[in-house]
mmCIF file of C-alpha atoms in Angstrom:
data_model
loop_
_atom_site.group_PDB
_atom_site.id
_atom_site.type_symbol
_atom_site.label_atom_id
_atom_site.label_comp_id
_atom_site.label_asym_id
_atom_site.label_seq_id
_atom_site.Cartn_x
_atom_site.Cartn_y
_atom_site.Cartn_z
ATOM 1 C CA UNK A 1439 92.401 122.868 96.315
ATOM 2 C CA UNK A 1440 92.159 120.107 93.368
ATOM 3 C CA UNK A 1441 93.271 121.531 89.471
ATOM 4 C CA UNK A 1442 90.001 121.480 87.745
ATOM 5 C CA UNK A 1443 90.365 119.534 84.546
ATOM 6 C CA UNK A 1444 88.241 119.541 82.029
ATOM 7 C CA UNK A 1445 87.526 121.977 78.848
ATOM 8 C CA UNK A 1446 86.528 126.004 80.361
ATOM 9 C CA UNK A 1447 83.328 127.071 80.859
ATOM 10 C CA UNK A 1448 81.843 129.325 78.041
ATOM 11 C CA UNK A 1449 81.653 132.549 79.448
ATOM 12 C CA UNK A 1450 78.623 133.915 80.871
ATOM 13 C CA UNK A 1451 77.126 136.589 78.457
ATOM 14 C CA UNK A 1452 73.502 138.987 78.878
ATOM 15 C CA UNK A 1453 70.985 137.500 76.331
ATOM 16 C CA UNK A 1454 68.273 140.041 77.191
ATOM 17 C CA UNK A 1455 67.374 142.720 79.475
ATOM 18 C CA UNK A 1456 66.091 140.808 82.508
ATOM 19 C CA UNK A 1457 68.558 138.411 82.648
ATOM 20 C CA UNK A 1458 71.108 139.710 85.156
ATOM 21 C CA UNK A 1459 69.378 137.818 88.256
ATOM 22 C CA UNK A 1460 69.904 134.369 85.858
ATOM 23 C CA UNK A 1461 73.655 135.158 85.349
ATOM 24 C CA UNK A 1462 74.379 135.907 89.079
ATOM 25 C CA UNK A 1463 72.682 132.574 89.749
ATOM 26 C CA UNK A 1464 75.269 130.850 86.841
ATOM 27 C CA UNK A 1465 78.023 132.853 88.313
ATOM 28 C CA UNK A 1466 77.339 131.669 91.983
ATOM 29 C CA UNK A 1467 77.089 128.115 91.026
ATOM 30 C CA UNK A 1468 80.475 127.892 89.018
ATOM 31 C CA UNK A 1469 82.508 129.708 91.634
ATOM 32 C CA UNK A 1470 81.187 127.267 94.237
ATOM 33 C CA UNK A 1471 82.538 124.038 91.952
ATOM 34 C CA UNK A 1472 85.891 126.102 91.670
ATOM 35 C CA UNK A 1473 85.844 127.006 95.055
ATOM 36 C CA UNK A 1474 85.428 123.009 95.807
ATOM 37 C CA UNK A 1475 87.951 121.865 93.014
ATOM 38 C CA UNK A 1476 84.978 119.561 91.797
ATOM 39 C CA UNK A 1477 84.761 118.542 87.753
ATOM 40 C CA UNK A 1478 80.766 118.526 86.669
ATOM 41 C CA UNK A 1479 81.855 114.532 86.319
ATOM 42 C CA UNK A 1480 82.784 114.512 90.069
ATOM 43 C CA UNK A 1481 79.021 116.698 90.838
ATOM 44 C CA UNK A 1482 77.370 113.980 89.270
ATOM 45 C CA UNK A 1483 78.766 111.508 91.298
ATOM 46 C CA UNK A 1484 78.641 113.273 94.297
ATOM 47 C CA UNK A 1485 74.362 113.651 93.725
ATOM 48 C CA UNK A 1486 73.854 109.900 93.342
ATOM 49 C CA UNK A 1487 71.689 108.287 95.858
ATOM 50 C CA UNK A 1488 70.669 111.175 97.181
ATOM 51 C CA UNK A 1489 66.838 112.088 96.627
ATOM 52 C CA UNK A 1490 67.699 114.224 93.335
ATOM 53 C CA UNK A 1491 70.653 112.449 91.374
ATOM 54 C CA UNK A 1492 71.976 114.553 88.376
ATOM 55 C CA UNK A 1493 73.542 113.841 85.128
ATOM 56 C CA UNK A 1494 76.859 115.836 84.190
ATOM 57 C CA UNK A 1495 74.776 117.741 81.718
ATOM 58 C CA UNK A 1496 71.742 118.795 83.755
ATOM 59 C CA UNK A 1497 74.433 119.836 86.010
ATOM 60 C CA UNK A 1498 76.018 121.789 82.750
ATOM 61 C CA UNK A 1499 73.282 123.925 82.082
ATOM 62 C CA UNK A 1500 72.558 124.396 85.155
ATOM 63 C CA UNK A 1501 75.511 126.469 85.639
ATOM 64 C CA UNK A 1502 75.206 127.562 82.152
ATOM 65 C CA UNK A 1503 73.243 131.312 82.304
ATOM 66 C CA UNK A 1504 71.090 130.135 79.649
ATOM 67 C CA UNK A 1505 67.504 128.953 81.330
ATOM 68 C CA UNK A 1506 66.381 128.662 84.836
ATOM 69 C CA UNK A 1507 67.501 125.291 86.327
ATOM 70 C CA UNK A 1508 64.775 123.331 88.442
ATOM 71 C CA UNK A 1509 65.019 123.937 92.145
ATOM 72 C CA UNK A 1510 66.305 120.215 93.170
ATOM 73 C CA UNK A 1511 68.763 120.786 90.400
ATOM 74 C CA UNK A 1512 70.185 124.048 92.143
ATOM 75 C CA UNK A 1513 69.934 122.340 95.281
ATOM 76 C CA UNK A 1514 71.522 119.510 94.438
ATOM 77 C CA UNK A 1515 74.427 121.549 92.731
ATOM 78 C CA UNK A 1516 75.108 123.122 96.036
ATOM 79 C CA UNK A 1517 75.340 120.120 98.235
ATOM 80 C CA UNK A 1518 77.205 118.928 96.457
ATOM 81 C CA UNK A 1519 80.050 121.388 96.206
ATOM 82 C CA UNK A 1520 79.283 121.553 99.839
ATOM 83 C CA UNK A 1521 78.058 125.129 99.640
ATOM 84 C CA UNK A 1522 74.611 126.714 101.033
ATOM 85 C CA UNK A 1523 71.684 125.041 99.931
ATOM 86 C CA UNK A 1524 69.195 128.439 101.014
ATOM 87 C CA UNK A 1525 71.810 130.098 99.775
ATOM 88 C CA UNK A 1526 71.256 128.826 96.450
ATOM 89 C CA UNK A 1527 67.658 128.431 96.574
ATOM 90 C CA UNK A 1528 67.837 132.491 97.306
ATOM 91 C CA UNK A 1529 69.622 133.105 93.965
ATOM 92 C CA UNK A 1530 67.271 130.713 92.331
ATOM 93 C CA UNK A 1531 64.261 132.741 93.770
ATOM 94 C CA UNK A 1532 65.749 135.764 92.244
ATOM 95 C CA UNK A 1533 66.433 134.728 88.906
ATOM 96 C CA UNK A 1534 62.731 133.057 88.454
ATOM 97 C CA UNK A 1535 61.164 135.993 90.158
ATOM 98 C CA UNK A 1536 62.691 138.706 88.118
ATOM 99 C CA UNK A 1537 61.346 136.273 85.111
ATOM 100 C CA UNK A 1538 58.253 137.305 85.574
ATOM 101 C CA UNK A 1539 56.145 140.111 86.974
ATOM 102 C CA UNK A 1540 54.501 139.885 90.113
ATOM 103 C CA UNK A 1541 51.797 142.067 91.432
ATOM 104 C CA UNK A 1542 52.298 145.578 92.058
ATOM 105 C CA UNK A 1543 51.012 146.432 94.951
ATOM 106 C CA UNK A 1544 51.095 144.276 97.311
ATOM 107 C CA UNK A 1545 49.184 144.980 101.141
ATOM 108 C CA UNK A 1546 50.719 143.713 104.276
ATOM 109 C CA UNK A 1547 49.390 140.786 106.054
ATOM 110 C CA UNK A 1548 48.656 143.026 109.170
ATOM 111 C CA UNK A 1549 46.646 145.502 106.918
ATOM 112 C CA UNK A 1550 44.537 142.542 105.020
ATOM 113 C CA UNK A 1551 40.669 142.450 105.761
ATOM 114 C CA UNK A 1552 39.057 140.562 102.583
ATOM 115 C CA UNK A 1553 40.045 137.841 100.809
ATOM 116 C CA UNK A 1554 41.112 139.550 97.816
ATOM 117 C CA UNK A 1555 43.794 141.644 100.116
ATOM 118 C CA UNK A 1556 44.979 138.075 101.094
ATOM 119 C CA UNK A 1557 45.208 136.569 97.527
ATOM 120 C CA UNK A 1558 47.342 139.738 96.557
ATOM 121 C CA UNK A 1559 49.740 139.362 99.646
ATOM 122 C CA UNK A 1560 50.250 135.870 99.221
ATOM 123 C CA UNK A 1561 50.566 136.279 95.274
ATOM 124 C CA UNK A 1562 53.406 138.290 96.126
ATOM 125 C CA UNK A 1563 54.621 135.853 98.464
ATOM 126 C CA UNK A 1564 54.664 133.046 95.709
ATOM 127 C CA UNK A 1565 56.551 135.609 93.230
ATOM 128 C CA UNK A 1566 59.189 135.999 96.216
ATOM 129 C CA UNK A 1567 59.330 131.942 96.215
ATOM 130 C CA UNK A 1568 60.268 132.077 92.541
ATOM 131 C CA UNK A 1569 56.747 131.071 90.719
ATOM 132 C CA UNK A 1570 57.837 127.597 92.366
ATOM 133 C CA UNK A 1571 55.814 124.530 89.924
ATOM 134 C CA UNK A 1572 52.729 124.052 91.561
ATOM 135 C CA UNK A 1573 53.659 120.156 92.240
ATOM 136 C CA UNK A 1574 57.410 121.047 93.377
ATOM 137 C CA UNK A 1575 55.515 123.083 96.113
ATOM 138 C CA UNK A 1576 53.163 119.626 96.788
ATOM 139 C CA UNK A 1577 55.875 117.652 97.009
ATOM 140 C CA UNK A 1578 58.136 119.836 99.737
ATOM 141 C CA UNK A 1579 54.939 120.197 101.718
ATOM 142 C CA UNK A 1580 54.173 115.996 101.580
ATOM 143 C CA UNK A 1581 51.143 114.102 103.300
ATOM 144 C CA UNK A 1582 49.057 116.015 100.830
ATOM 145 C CA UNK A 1583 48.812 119.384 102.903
ATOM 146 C CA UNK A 1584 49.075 121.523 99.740
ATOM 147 C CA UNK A 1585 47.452 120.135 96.845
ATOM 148 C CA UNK A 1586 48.065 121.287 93.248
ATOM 149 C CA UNK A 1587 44.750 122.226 91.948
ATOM 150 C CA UNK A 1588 44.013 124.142 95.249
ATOM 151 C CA UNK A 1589 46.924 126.362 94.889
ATOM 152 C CA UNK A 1590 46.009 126.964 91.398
ATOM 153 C CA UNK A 1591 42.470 127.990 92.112
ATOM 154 C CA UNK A 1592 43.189 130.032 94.928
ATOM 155 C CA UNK A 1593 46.440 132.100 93.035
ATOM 156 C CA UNK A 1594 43.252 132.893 90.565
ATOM 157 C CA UNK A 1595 40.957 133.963 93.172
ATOM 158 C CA UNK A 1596 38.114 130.738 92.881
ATOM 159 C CA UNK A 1597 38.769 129.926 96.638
ATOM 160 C CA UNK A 1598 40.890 130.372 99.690
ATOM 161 C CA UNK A 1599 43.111 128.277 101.321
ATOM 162 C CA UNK A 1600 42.432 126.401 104.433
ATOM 163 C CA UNK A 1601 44.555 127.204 107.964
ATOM 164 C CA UNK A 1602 46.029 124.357 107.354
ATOM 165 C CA UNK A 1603 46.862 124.799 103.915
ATOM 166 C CA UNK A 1604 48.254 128.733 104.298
ATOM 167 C CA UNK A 1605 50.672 127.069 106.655
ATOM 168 C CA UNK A 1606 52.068 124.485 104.507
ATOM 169 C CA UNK A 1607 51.722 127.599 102.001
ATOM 170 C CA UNK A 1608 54.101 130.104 103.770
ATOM 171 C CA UNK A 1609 56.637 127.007 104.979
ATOM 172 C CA UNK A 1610 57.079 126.199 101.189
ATOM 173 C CA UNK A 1611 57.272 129.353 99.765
ATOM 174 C CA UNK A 1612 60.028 130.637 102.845
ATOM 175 C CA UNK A 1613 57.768 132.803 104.513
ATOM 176 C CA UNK A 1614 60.028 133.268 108.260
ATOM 177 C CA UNK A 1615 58.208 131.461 111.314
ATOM 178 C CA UNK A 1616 57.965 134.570 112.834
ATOM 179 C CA UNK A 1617 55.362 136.391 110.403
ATOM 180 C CA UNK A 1618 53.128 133.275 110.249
ATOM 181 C CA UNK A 1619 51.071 134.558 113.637
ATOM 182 C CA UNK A 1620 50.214 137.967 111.141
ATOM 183 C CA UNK A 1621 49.212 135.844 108.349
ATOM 184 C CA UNK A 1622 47.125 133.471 110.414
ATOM 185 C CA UNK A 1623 45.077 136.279 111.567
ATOM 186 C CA UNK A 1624 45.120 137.691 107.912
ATOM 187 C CA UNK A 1625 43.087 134.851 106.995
ATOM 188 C CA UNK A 1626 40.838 134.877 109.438
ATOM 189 C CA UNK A 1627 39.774 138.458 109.072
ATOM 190 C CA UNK A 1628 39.284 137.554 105.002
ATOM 191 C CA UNK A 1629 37.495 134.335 106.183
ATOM 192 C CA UNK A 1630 35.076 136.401 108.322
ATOM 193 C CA UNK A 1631 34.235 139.229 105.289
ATOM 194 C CA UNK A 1632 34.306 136.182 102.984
ATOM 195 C CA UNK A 1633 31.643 134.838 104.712
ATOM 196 C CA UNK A 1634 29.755 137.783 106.531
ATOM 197 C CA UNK A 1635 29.649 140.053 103.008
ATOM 198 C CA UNK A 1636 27.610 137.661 100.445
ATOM 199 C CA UNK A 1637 25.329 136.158 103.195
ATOM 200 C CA UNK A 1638 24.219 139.294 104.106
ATOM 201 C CA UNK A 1639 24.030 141.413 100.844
ATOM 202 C CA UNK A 1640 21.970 138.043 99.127
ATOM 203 C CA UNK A 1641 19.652 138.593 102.417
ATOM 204 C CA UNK A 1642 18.898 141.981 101.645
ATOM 205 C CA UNK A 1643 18.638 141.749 98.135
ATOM 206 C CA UNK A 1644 16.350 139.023 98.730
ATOM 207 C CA UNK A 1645 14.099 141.074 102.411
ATOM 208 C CA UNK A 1646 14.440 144.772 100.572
ATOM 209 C CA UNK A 1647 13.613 147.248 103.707
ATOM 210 C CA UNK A 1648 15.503 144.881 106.440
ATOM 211 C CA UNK A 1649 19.169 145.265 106.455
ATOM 212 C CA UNK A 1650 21.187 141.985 108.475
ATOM 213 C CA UNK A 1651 22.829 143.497 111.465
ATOM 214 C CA UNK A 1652 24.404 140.121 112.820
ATOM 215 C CA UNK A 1653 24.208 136.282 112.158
ATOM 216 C CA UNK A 1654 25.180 132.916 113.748
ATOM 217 C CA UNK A 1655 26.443 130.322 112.163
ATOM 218 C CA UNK A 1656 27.019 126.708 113.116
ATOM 219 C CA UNK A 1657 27.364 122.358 111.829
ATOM 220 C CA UNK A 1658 24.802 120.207 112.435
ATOM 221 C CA UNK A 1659 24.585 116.629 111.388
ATOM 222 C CA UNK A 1660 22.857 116.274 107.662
ATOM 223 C CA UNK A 1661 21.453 112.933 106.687
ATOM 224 C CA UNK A 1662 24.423 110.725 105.232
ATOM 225 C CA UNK A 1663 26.988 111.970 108.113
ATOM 226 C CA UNK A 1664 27.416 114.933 106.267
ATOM 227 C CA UNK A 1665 27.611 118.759 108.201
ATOM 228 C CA UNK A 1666 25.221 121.709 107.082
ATOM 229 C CA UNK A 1667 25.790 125.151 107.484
ATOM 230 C CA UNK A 1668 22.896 126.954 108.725
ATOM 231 C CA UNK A 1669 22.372 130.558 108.718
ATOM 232 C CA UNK A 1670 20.240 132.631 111.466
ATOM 233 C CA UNK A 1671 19.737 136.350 110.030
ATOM 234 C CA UNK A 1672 18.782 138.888 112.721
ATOM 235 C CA UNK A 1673 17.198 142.138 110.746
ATOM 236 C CA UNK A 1674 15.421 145.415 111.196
ATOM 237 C CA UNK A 1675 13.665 147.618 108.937
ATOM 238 C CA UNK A 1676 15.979 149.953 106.948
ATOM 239 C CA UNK A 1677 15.459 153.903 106.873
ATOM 240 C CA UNK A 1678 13.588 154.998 103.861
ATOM 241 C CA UNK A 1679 16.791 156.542 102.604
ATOM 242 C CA UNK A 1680 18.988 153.308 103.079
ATOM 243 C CA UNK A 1681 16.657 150.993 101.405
ATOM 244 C CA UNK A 1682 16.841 152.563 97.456
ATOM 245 C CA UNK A 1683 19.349 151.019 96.235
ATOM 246 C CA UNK A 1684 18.647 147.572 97.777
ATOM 247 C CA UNK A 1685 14.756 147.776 95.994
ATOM 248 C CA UNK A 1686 16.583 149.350 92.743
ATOM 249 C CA UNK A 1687 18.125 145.515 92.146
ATOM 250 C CA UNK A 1688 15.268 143.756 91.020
ATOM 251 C CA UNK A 1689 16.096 141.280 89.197
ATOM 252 C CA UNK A 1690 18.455 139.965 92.252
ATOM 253 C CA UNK A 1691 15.417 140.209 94.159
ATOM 254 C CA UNK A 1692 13.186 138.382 91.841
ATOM 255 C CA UNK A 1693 16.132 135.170 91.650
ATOM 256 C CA UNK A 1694 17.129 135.260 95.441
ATOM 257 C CA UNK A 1695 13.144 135.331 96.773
ATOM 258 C CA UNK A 1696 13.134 131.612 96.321
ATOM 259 C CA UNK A 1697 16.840 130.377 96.727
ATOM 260 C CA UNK A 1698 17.289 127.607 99.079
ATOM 261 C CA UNK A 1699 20.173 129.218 101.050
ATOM 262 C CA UNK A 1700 17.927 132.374 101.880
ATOM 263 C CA UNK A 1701 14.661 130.340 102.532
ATOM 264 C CA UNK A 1702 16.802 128.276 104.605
ATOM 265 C CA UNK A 1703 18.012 131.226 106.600
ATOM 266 C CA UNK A 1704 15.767 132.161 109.579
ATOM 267 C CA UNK A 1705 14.838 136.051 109.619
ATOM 268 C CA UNK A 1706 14.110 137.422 113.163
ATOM 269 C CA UNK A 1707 12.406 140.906 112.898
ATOM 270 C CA UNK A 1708 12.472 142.864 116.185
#
């Protein structure tokens, strides 16, 4: 192994009571440069043309215990002292997840059925990741699979993600291989009562004393190229009993009677 030279390291000291995840991340990173016999001038070099080149003092702090480095900073770090990159990226998960609170009770993806369920489960899945920057998790996905201001709307429940997009989602954020087939079907249970729930309560609402027992939906070509959705509603008369508190909403009545995705909607009584 080389002598280090260079001035020592300040030592590595608690500066609040969360902290501890941040130091063992500090602590990692400076045993693997003494481990490699590698001066922060000799990192530097070592991250040039590569994708993320350091300076010596983004490298400094890094290693300092003092804020959270950026991802491609710890990662960098590593490879360079030729240590484990997930390795790292695990510590850095840590300290950035214990930096903030993430949700507290979190479902399983084999237990989700709504699309609320599934923005909880994968809001826990981003805290695992570390609250990764919304465009650091664009960029490792690339070709535009995972853009920014979808992530953002969906972590704050104003839309889902596409099959498509949960993939790129759980690859980013570390989720293993093997639990992707449980969060696939995850979403397409929440897809279903996503869809199923509103179209059928604003029918309802809208036909008091018919309740929607089933409903078809499929594309067809619009006018400029474009594809439709079009509902069929299939309903039958409510019992007297079941129908109250449908005819109690009134004033949902009164704005749905004339909406354009109900009069659109084709009812079939029996």
């Amino acid at each position: 192994m080389r002598h280090i030279v260079g001035r020592p390291e300040k030592p590595l000291t608690p500066r609040g009571p969360h902290n501890e995840k941040l130091l063992a991340l500090a602590s990692w990173l400076r045993e693997r440069r003494k481990e490699a016999g590698l001066r922060y001038a000799d990192l530097a070099a070592r991250t040039q043309g590569t994708d993320h080149p350091c300076s010596l003092s983004t490298l400094q702090r890094a290693a300092s215990g003092t804020t959270i480095p950026r991802l491609p900073v710890v990662e960098a770090y590593a490879r360079a002292c030729g240590a484990s990159v997930e390795q790292a990226r695990r510590y850095w998960c840590e300290a950035r997840s214990r930096a903030r609170r993430g949700p507290a009770v979190v479902p399983l993806p084999r237990l989700v059925n709504t699309s609320a369920e599934l923005r909880l489960a994968l809001q826990a899945a981003y805290a695992r990741a570390g609250y990764m920057p919304l465009r650091e998790m664009e960029r490792r996905a690339r070709l535009g699979r995972l853009p920014t201001t979808t992530v953002s709307r969906m972590l704050k429940g104003g839309t889902m993600l596409s099959r498509h997009q949960l993939r790129a989602f759980l690859e980013v954020c570390g989720v293993p291989y093997k639990e992707h087939g449980d969060w696939l079907d995850a979403w397409q249970r929440a897809f279903n009562a996503q869809f199923h729930y509103p179209t059928k309560r604003l029918a309802e609402a809208a036909w008091p004393g018919y309740r929607v027992v089933e409903y078809e939906r499929f594309a067809r070509q619009g006018g400029h190229g474009s594809h439709s959705l079009v509902h069929r509603l299939h309903a039958r008369h409510y019992e007297a009993s079941q129908s109250a508190s449908w005819e109690e909403d009134v004033s949902l009545q009164h704005q749905l009677r004339n909406s354009p995705a109900i009069t659109a909607a084709a009812r079939e009584q029996p």
